[in-house]
PDB file of C-alpha atoms in Angstrom:
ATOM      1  CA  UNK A   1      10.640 -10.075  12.330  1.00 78.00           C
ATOM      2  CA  UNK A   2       8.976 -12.464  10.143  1.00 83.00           C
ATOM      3  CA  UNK A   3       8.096 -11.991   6.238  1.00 84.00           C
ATOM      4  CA  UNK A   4       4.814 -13.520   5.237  1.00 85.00           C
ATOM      5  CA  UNK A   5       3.551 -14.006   1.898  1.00 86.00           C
ATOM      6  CA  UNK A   6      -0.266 -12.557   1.498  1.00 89.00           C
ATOM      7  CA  UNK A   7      -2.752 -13.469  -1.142  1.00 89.00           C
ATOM      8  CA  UNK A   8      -6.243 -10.864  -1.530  1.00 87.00           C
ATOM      9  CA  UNK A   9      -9.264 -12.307  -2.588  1.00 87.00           C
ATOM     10  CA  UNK A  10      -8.312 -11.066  -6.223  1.00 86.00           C
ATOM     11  CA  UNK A  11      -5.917 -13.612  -6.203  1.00 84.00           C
ATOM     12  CA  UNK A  12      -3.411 -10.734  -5.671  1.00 86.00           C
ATOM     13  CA  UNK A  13       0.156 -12.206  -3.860  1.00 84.00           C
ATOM     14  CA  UNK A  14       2.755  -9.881  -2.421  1.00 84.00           C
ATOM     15  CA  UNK A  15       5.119  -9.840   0.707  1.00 84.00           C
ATOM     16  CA  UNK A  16       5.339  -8.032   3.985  1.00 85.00           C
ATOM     17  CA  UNK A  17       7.302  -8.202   7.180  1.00 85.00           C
ATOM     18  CA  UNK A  18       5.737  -8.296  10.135  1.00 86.00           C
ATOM     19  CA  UNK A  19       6.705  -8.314  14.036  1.00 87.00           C
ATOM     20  CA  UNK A  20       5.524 -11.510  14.744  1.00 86.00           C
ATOM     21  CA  UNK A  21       2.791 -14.319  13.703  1.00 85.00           C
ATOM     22  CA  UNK A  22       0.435 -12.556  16.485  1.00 88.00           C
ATOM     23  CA  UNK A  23       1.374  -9.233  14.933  1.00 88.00           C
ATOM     24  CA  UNK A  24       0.075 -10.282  11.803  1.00 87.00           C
ATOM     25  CA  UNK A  25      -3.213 -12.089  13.296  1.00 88.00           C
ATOM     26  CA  UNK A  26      -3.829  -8.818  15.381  1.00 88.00           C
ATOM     27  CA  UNK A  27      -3.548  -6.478  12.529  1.00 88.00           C
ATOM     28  CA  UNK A  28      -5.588  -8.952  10.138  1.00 84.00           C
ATOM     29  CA  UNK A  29      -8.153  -8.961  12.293  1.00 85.00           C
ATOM     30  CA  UNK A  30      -8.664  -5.279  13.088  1.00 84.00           C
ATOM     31  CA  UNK A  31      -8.939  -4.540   9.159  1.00 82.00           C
ATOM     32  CA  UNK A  32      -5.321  -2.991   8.949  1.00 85.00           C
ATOM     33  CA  UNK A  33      -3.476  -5.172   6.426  1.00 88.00           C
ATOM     34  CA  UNK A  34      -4.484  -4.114   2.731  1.00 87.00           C
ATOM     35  CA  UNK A  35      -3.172  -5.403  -0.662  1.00 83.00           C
ATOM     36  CA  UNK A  36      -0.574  -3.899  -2.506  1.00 78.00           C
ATOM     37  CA  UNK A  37      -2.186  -4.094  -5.488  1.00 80.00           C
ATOM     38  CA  UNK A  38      -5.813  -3.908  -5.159  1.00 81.00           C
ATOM     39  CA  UNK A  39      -6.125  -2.335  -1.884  1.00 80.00           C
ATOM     40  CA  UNK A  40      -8.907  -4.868  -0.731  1.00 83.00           C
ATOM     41  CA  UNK A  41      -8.547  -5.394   3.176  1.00 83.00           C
ATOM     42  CA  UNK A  42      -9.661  -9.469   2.463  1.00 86.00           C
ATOM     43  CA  UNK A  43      -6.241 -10.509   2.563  1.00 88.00           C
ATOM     44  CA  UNK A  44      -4.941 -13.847   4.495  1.00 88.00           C
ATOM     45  CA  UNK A  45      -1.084 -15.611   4.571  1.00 85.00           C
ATOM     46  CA  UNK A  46      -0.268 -17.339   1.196  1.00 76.00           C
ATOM     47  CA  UNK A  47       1.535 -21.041   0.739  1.00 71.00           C
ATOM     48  CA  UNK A  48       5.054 -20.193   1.670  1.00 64.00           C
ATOM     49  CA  UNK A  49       8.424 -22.224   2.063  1.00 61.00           C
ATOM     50  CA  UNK A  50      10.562 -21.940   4.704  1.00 60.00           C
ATOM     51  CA  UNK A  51      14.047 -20.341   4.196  1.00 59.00           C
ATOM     52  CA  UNK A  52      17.044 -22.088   5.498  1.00 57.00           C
ATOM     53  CA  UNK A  53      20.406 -20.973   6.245  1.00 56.00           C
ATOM     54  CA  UNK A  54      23.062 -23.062   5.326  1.00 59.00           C
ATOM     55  CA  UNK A  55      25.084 -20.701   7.151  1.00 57.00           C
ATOM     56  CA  UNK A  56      27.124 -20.005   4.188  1.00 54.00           C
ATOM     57  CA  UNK A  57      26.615 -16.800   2.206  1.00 51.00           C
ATOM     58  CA  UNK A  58      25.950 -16.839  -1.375  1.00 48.00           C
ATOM     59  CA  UNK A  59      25.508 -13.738  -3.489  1.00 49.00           C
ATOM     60  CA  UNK A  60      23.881 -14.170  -7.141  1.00 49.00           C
ATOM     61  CA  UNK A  61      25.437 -12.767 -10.119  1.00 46.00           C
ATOM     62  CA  UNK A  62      23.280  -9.871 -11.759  1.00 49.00           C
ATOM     63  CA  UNK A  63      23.625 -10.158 -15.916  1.00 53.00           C
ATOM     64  CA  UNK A  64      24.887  -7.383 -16.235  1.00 52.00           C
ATOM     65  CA  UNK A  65      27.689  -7.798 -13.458  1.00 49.00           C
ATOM     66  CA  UNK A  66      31.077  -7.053 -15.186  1.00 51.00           C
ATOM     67  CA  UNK A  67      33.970  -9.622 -15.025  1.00 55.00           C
ATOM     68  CA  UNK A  68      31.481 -12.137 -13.575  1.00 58.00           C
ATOM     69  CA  UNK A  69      31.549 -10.351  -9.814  1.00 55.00           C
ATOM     70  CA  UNK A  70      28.548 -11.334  -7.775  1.00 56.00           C
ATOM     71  CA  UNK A  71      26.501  -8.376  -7.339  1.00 54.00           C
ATOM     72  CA  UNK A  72      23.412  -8.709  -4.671  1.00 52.00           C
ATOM     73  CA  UNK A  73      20.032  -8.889  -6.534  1.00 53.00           C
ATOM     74  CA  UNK A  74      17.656  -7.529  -4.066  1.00 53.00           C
ATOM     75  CA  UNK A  75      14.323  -8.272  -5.859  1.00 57.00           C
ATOM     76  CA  UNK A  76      12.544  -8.686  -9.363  1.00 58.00           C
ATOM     77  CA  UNK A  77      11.670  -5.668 -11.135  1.00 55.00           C
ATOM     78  CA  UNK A  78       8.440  -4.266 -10.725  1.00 66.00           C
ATOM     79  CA  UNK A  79       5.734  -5.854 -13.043  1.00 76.00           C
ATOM     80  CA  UNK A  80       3.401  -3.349 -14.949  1.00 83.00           C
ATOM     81  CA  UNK A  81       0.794  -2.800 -12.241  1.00 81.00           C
ATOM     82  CA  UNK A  82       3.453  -2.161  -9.265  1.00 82.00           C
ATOM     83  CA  UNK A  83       4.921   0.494 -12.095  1.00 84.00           C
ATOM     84  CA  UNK A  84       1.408   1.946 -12.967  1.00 86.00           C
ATOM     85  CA  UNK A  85       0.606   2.669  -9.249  1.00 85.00           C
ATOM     86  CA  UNK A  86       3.993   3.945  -8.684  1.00 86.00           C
ATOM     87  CA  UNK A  87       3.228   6.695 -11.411  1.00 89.00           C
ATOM     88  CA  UNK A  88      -0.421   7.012 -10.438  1.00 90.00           C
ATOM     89  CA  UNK A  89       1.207   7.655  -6.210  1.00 89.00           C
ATOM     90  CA  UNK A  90       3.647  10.273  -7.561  1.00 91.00           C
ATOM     91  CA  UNK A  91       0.936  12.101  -9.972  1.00 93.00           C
ATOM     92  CA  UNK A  92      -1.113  12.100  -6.966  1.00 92.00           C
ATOM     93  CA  UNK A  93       1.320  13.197  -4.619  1.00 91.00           C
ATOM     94  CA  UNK A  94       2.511  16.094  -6.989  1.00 93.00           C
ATOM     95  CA  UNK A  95      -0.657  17.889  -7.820  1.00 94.00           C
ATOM     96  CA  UNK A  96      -2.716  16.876  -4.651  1.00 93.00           C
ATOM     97  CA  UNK A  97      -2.589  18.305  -1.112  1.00 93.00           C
ATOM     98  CA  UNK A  98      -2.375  15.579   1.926  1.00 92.00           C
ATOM     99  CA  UNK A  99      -5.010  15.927   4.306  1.00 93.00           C
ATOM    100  CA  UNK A 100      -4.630  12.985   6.285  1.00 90.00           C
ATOM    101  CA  UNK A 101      -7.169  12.120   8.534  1.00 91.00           C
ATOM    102  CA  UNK A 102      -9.269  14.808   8.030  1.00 94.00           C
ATOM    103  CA  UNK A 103     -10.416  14.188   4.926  1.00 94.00           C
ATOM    104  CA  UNK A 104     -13.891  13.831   5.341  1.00 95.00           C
ATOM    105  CA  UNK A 105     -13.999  17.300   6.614  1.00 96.00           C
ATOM    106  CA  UNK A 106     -12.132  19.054   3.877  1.00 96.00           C
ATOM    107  CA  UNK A 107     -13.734  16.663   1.222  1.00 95.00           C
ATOM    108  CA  UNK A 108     -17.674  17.637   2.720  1.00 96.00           C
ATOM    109  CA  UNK A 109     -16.352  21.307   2.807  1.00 96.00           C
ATOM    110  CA  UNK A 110     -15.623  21.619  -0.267  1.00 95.00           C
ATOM    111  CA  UNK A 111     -18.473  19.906  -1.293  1.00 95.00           C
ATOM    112  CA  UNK A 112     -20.878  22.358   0.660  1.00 95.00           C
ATOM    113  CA  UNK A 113     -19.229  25.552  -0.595  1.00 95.00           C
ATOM    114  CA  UNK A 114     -17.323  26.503   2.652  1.00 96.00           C
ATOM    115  CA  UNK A 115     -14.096  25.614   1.331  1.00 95.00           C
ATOM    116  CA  UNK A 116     -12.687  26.443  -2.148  1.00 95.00           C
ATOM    117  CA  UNK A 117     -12.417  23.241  -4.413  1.00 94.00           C
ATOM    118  CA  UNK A 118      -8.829  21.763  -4.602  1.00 95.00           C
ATOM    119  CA  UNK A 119      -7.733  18.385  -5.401  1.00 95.00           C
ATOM    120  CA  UNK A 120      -6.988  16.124  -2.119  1.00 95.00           C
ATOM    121  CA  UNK A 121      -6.046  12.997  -0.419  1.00 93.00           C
ATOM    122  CA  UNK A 122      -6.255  11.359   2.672  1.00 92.00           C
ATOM    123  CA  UNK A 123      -8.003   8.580   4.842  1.00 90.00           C
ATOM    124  CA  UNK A 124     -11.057   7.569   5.801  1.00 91.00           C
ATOM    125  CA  UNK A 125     -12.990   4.738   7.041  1.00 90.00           C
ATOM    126  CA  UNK A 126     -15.067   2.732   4.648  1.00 89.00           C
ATOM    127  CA  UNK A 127     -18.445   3.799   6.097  1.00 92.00           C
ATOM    128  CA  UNK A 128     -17.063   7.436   5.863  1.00 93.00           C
ATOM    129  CA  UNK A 129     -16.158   7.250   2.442  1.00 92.00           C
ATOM    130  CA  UNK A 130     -19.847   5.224   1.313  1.00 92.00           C
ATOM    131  CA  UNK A 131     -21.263   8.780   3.400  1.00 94.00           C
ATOM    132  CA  UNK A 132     -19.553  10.976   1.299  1.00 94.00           C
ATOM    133  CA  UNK A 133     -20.639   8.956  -2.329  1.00 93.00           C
ATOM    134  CA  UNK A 134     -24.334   9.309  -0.792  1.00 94.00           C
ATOM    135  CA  UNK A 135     -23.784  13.254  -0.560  1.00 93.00           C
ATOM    136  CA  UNK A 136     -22.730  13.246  -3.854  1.00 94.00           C
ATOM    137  CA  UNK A 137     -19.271  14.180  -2.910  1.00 93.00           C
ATOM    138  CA  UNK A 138     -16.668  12.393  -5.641  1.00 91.00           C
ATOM    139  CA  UNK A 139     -14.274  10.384  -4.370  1.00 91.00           C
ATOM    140  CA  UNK A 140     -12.353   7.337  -5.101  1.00 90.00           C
ATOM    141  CA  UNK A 141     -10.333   4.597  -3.273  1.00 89.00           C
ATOM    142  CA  UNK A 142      -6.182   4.969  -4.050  1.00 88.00           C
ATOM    143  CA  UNK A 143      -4.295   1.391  -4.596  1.00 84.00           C
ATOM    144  CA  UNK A 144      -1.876   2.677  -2.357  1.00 81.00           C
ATOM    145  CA  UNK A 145      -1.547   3.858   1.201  1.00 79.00           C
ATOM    146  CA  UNK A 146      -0.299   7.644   2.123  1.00 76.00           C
ATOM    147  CA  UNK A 147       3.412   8.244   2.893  1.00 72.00           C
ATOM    148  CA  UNK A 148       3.010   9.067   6.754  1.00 59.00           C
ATOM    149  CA  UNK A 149       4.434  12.120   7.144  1.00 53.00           C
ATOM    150  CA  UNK A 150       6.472  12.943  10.579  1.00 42.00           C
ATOM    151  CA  UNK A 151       5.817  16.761  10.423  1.00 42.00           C
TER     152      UNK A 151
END
């Protein structure tokens, strides 16, 4: 596994791991990496530095940690955009049904009658989607991707 630091063309930087450097080239290419933020699909490998082990394990010391004990930090906390689309994903996710791929169908079912009117989400491909705004079906793009659900 490698992690690779990603910038959008909104100037957007985040992290992901990926399987490999070809991993990463292979799913660039076919249009499968998105930002975290944004959710524009322009995204390419940021400046990084590498990490090197010194082979000795250090732990930093959270604030709050009592008696000075090292506690693990795992990350920063979220900035005000990670929390906003956190709230905006669970909002969703509570008062929307999941559709998954077939979105398009429910969404132009609904939008021809044949199907009652409920709120949904799901994917689509971009040329889908522009189909859909030229039926005058409403839709909009979510800054996040859908939980994949197993079931």
């Amino acid at each position: 596994m490698i992690q690779f630091t990603l910038k959008c063309d909104q100037d957007h930087r985040f992290d992901s791991w990926f399987k490999s450097a070809a991993a990463f080239d292979a799913l660039a290419q076919a249009g499968h990496i998105s930002c975290a933020v944004c959710g524009s699909s322009q995204v390419t490998k940021g400046m990084m530095a590498p990490r090197v082990s010194t082979g000795k394990t250090s732990l930093e010391v959270a604030p709050e940690a009592k008696d000075n004990a090292p506690v693990p930090m795992l990350s920063e906390p979220d900035g005000e955009i990670e929390k906003a689309i956190k709230a905006l994903r669970k909002k969703v996710e509570a008062s929307s049904d999941y559709v998954g791929a077939d979105f398009v169908k429910e969404a132009r079912a609904m939008h021809t009658g044949e199907k009652p009117e409920r709120s949904i989400y799901g994917e689509a491909r971009l040329d889908q989607a522009k189909e859909l705004a030229e039926e005058g079906v409403q839709l909009m793009a979510l800054p996040f991707r859908p939980k994949r659900s197993t079931q």
